[in-house]
Tab-separated table of C-alpha atoms and ligand atoms in Angstrom:
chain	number	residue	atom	x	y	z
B	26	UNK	CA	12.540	39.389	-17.374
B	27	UNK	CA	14.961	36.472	-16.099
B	28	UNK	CA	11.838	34.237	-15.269
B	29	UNK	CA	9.082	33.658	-17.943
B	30	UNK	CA	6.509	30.861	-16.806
B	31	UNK	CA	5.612	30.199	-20.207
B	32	UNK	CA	8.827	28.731	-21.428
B	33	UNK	CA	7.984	25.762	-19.865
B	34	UNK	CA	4.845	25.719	-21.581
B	35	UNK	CA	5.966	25.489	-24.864
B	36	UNK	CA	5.433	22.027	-26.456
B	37	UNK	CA	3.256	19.754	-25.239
B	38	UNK	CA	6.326	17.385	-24.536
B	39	UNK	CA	7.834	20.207	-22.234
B	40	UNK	CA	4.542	20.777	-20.342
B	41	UNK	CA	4.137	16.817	-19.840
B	42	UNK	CA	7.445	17.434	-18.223
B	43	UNK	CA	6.565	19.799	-15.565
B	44	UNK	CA	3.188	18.363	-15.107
B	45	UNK	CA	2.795	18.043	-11.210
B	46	UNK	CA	-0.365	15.785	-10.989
B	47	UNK	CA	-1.110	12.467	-12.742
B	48	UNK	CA	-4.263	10.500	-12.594
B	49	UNK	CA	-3.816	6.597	-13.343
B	50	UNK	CA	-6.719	4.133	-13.989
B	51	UNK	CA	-5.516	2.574	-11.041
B	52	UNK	CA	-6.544	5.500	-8.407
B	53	UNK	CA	-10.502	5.541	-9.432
B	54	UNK	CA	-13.028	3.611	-7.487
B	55	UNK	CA	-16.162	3.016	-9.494
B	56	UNK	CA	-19.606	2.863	-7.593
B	57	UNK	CA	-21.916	0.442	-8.878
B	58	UNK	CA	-25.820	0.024	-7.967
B	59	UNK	CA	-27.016	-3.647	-7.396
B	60	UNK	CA	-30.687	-4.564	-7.676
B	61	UNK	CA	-32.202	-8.275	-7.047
B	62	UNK	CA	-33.473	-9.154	-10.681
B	63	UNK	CA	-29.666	-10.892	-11.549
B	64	UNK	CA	-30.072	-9.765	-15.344
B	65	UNK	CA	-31.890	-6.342	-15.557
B	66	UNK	CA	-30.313	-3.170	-16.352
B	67	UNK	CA	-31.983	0.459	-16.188
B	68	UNK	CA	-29.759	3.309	-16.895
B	69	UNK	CA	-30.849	5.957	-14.007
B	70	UNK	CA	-32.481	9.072	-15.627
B	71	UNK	CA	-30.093	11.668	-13.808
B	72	UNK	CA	-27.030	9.666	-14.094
B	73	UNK	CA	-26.795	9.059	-18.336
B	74	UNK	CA	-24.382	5.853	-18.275
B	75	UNK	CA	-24.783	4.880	-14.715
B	76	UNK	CA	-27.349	1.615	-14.199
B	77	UNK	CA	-29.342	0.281	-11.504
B	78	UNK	CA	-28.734	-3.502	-12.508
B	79	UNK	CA	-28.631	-7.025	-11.811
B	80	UNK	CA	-25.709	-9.403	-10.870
B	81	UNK	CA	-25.044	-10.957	-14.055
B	82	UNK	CA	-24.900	-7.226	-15.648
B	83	UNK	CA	-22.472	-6.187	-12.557
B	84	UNK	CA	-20.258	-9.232	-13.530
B	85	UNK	CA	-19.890	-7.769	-17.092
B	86	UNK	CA	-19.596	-4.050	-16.063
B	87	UNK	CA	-16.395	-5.132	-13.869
B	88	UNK	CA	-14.929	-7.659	-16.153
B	89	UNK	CA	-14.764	-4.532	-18.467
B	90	UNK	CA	-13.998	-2.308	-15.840
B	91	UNK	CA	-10.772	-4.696	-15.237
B	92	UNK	CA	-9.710	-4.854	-18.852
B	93	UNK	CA	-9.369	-0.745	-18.819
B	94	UNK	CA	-7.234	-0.816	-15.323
B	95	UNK	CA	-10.364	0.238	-12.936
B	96	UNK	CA	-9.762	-2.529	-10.796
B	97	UNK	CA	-11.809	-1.309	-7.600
B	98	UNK	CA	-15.314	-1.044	-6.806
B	99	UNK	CA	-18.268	0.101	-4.075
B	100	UNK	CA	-21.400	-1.582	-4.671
B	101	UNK	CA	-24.673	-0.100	-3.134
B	102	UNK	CA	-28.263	-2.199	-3.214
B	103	UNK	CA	-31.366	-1.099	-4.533
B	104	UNK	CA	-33.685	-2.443	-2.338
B	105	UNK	CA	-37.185	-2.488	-2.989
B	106	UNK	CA	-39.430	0.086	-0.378
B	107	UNK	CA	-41.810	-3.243	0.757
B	108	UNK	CA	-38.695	-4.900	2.720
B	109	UNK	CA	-37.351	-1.443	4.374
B	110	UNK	CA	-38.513	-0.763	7.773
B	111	UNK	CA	-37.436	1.324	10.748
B	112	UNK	CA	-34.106	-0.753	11.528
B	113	UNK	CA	-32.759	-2.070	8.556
B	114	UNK	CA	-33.556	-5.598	9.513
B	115	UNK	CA	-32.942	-6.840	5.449
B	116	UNK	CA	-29.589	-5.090	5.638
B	117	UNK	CA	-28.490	-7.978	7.955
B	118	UNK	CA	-30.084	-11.014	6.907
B	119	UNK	CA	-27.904	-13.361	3.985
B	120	UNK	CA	-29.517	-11.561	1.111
B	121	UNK	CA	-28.734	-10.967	-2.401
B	122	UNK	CA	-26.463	-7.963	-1.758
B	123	UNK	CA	-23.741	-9.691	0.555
B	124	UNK	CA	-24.328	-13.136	-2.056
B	125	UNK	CA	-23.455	-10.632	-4.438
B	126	UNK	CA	-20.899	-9.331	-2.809
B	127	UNK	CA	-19.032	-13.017	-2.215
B	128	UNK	CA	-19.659	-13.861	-5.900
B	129	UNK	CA	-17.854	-10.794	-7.404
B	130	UNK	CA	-14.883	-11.723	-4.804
B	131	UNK	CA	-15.240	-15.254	-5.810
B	132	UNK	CA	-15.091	-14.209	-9.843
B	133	UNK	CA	-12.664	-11.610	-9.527
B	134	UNK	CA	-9.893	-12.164	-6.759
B	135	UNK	CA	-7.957	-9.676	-7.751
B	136	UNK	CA	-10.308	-7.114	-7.682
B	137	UNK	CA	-10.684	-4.497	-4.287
B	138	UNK	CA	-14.394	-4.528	-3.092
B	139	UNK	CA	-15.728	-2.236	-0.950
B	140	UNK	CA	-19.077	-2.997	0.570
B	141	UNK	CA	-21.859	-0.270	2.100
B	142	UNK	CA	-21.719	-0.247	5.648
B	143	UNK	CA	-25.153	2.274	6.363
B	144	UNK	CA	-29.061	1.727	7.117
B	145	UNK	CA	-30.601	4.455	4.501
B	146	UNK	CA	-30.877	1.614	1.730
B	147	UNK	CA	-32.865	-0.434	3.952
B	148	UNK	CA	-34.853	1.885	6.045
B	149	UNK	CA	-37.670	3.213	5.807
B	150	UNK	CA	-37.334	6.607	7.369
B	151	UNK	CA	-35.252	7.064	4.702
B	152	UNK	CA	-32.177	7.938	7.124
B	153	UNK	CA	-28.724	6.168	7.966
B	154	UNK	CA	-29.562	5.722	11.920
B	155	UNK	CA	-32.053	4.544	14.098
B	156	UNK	CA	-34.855	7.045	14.361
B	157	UNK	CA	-36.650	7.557	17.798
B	158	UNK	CA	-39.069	10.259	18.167
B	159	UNK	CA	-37.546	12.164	15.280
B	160	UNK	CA	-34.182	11.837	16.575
B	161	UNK	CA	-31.228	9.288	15.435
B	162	UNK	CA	-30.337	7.186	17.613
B	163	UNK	CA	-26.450	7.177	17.735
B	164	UNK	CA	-25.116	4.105	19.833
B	165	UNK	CA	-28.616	1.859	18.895
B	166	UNK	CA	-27.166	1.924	15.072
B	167	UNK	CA	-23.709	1.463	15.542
B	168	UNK	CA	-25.089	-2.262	16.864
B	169	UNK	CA	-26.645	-2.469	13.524
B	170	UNK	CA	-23.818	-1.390	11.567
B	171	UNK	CA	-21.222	-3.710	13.704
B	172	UNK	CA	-23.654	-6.866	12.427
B	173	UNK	CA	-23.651	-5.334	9.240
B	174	UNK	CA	-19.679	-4.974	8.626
B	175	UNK	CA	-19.296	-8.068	9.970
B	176	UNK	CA	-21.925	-9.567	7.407
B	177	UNK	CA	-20.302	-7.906	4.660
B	178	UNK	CA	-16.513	-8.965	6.174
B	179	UNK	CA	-17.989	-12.775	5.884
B	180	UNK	CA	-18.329	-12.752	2.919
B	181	UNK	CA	-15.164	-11.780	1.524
B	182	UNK	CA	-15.424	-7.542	1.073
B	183	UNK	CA	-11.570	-6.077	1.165
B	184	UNK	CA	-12.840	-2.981	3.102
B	185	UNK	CA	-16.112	-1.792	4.875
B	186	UNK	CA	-17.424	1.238	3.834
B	187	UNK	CA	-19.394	3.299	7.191
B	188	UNK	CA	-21.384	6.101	5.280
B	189	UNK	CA	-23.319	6.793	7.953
B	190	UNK	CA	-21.650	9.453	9.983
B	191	UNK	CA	-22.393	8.337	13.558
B	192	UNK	CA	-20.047	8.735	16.223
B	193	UNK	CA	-17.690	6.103	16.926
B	194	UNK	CA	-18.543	3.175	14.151
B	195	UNK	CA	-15.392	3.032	12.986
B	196	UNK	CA	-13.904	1.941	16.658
B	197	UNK	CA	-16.782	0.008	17.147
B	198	UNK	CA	-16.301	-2.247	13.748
B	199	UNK	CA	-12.378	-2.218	13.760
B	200	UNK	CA	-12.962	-4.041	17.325
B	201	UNK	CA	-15.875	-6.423	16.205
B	202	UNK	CA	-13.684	-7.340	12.816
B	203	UNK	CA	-10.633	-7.907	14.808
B	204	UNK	CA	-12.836	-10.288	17.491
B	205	UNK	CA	-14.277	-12.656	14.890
B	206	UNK	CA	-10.973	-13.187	12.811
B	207	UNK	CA	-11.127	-10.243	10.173
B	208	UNK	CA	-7.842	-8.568	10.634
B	209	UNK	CA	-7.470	-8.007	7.063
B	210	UNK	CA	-10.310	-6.356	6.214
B	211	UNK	CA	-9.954	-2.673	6.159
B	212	UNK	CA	-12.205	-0.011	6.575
B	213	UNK	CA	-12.625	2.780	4.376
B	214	UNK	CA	-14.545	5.611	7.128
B	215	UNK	CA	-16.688	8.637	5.379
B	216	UNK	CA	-14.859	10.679	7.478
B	217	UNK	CA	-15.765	13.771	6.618
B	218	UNK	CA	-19.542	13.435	4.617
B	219	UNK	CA	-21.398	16.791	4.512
B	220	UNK	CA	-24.857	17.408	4.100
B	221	UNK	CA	-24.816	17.864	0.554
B	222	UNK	CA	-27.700	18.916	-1.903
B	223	UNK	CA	-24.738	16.593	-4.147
B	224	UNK	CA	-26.501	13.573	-3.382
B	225	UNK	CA	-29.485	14.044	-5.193
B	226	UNK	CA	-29.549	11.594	-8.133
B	227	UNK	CA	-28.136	8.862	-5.221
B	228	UNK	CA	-31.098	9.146	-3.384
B	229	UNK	CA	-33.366	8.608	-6.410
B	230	UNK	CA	-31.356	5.875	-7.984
B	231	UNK	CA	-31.834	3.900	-4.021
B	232	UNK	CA	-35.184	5.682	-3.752
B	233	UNK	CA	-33.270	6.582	-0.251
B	234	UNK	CA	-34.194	10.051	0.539
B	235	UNK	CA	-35.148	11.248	3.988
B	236	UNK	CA	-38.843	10.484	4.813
B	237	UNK	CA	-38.820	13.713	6.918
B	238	UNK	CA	-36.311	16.260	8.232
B	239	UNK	CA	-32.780	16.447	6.795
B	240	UNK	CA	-29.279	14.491	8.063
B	241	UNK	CA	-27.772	17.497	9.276
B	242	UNK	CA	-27.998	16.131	12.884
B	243	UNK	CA	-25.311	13.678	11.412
B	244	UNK	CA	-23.342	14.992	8.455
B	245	UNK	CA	-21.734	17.640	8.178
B	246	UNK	CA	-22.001	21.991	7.845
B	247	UNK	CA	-21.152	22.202	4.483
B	248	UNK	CA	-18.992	25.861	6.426
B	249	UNK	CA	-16.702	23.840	8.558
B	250	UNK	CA	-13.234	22.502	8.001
B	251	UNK	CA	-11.665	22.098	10.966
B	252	UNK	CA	-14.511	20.030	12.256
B	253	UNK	CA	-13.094	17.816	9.703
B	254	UNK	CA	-10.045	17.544	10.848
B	255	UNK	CA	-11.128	16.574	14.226
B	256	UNK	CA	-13.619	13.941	12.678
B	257	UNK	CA	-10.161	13.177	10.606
B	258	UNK	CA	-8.518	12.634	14.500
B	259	UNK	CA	-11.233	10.265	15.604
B	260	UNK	CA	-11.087	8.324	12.742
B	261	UNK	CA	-7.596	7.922	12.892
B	262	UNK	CA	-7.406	7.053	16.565
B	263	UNK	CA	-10.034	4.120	16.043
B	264	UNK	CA	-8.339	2.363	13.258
B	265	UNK	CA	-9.585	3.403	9.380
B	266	UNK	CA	-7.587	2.562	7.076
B	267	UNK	CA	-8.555	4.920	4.529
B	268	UNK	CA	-10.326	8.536	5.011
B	269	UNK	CA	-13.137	10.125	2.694
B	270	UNK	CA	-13.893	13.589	1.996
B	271	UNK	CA	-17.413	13.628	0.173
B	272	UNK	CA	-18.505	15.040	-2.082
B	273	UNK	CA	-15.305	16.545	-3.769
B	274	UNK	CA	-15.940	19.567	-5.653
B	275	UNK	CA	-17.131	21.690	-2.827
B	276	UNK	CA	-14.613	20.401	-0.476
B	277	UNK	CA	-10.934	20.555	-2.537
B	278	UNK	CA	-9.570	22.535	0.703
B	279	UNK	CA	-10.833	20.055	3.143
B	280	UNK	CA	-9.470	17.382	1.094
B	281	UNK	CA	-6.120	19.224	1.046
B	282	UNK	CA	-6.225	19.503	5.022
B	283	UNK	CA	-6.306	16.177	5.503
B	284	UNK	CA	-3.907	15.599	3.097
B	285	UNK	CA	-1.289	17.523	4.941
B	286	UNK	CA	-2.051	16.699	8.932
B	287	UNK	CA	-1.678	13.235	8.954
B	288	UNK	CA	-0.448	10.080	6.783
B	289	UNK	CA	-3.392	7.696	6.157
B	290	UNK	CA	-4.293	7.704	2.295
B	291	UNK	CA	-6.902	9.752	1.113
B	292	UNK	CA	-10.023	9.209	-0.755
B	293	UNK	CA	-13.050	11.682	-2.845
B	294	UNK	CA	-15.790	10.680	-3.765
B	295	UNK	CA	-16.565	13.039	-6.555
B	296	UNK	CA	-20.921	12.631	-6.080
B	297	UNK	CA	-23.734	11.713	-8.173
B	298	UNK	CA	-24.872	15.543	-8.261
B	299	UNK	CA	-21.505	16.348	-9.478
B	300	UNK	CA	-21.266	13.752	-12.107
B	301	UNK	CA	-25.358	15.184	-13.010
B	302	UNK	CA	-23.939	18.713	-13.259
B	303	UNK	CA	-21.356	17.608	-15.714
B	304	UNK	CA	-23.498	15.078	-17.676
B	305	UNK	CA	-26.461	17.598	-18.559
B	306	UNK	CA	-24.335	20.943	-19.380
B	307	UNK	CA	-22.764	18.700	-21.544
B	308	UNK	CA	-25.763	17.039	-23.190
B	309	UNK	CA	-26.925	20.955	-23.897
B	310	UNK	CA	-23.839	21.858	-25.313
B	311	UNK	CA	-22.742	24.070	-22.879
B	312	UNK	CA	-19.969	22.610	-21.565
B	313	UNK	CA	-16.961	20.467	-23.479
B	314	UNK	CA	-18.025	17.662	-21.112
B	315	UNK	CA	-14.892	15.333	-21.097
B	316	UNK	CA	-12.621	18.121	-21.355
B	317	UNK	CA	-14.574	19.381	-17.713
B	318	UNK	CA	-14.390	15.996	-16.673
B	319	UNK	CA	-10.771	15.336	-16.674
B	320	UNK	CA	-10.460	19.025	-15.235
B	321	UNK	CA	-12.645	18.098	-11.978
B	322	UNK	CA	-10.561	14.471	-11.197
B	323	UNK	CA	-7.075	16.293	-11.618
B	324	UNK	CA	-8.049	18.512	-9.528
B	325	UNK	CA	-9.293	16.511	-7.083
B	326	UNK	CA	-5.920	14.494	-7.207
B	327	UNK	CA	-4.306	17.555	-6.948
B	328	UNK	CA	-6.174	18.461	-4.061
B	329	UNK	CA	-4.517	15.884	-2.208
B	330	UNK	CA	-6.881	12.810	-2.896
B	331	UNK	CA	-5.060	9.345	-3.586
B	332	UNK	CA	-7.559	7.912	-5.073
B	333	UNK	CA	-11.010	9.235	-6.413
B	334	UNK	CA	-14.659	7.350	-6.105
B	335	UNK	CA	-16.090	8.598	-9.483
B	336	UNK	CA	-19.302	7.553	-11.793
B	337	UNK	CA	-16.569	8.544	-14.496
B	338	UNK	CA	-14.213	6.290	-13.527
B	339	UNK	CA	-15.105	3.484	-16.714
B	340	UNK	CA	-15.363	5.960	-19.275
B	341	UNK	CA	-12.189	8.298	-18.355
B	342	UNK	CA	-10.650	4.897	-18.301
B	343	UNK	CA	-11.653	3.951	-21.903
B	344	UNK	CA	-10.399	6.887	-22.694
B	345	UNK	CA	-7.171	6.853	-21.459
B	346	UNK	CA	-6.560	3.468	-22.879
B	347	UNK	CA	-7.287	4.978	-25.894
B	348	UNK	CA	-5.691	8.474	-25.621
B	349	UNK	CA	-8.662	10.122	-26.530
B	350	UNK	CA	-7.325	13.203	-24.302
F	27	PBG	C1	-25.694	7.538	2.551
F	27	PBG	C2	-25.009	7.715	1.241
F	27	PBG	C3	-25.066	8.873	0.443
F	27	PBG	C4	-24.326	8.617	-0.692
F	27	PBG	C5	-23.811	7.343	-0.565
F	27	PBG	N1	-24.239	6.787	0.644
F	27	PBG	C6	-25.627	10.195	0.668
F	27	PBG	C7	-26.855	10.367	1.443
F	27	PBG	O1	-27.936	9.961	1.020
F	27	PBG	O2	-26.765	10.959	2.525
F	27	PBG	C8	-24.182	9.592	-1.837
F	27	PBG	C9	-23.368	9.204	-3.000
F	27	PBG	C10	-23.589	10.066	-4.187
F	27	PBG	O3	-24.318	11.077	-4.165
F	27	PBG	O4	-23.004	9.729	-5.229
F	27	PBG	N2	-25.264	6.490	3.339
């Protein structure tokens, strides 16, 4: 035998040698749920350590979050079912997401902030488009989204988020942003979103889920890839700055494909089912849950992702400061 693999895994100081993949503080997005009430906090039951909560309690979450080297965030809103309706009229009024949204810019410059550009928090079919007749409406919501990025690009977000999945939004809002003097702010496009059974402890933390039907009319066949790439084309061709693969688990080859046919940066978000998965094996015992943990984000870096939107992201970061590895 000239070769033998495991020379190199000797010592731990020889395998931290040859390691191919490393994950920084400074590649994880952390999502963070807003509600109105500016100093309540409820941890949400199928996400242990992940809160809806108010302002004041999102100030101290991302002071913290800043201290540990997590310096970028997504912020959804909670919004209460008595102001949704069919269009997602609260989603562009002045409200106390985008206030909230100014004030975390305004307290922490140096932070990146990354707003929620879709209608499912505020509507009440409980879907991320216009619905008509049981269909959604493609061009009718990008109008709402366009108001909506442009909302959000007011007051002071670094990049848009479009989680919606409709056809040409990202064209749409790259040309509305650039009209009304918001060159700088980027756009982060769920490129490829699939319609995931993942999302389940999202939709009851937002109390979002589909009033009827499924969004398989929008997101994607969990089977196809290279629909993903073309959606990856699109996106490309009408400005993002940034492309998503969601969730993350599921989809480590699709995040690899985009990875290697073209040269925008990457992004995963690893999904509130996955993080569920993890939190409750672990919570039984069956799983060494950190050890799992760290397992999923390398691999998702290794995968190809530059940077990783993860309900992990504070506590893998406290213990990384620490070395608790
Ligand atoms: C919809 C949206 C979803 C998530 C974020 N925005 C999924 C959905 O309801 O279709 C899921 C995030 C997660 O599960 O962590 N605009």
């Amino acid at each position: 035998m000239l070769k033998r693999p495991r020379r190199n895994r000797k010592s731990e100081v020889i395998r931290n040698l040859v390691q191919e993949t490393v994950l920084l503080p400074q590649n994880l997005i952390y999502p963070l749920f807003l509600i109105e009430q500016p100093k309540e906090k409820h941890e949400i039951h199928s996400m242990p350590g992940i809160y809806r909560q108010g302002k004041f309690c999102i100030f101290d979450e991302i002071n913290e979050c800043m201290n540990l080297g997590i310096r970028s965030f997504v912020v959804f809103p909670v919004i209460p079912n008595e102001l949704k309706d069919k269009t997602a009229t609260f989603g562009v009024k002045n409200q106390f997401y985008v206030q909230t949204l100014k004030e975390i810019k305004t307290r922490f410059p140096e932070c990146c902030l990354i707003s929620d550009i879709a209608m499912d928090p505020y509507s009440s079919d409980g879907h991320d488009g216009i619905v008509e007749n049981g269909k959604i409406i493609n061009d009718k919501t990008i109008e709402i989204l366009v108001k909506m990025a442009l909302l959000h690009a007011e007051h002071g977000v670094d990049f848009v988020g479009p989680s919606d999945m409709m056809d040409g939004r990202v064209l749409a809002i790259r040309q509305a942003l650039d009209a009304n003097g918001f060159e700088e702010t980027g756009i982060m496009s769920y490129t490829a979103k699939y319609a995931s059974g993942f999302y389940g402890p999202f939709r009851d933390a937002l109390d979002s889920a589909p009033k009827f039907g499924d969004k398989k009319t929008y997101q994607m066949d969990p089977a196809n890839a290279r629909e993903a790439l073309m959606e990856m084309e699109l996106d490309n061709q009408e400005g993002a700055d940034i492309l998503m693969v969601k969730p993350a688990l599921s989809y480590l080859d699709v995040i690899h494909r985009l990875k290697t046919n073209c040269y925008t940066p990457i992004a995963a978000y690893n999904v509130s089912g996955e993080y569920a998965m993890v939190k409750a094996a672990g919570r039984n015992g069956w799983i060494d849950e950190k050890k799992v943990r760290d397992e999923i984000l390398i691999s998702i870096k290794r995968a190809g992702a530059d940077m990783i939107l993860t309900y992990f992201a504070k506590e893998w970061a406290l213990d990384y400061k620490n070395q608790n590895f």
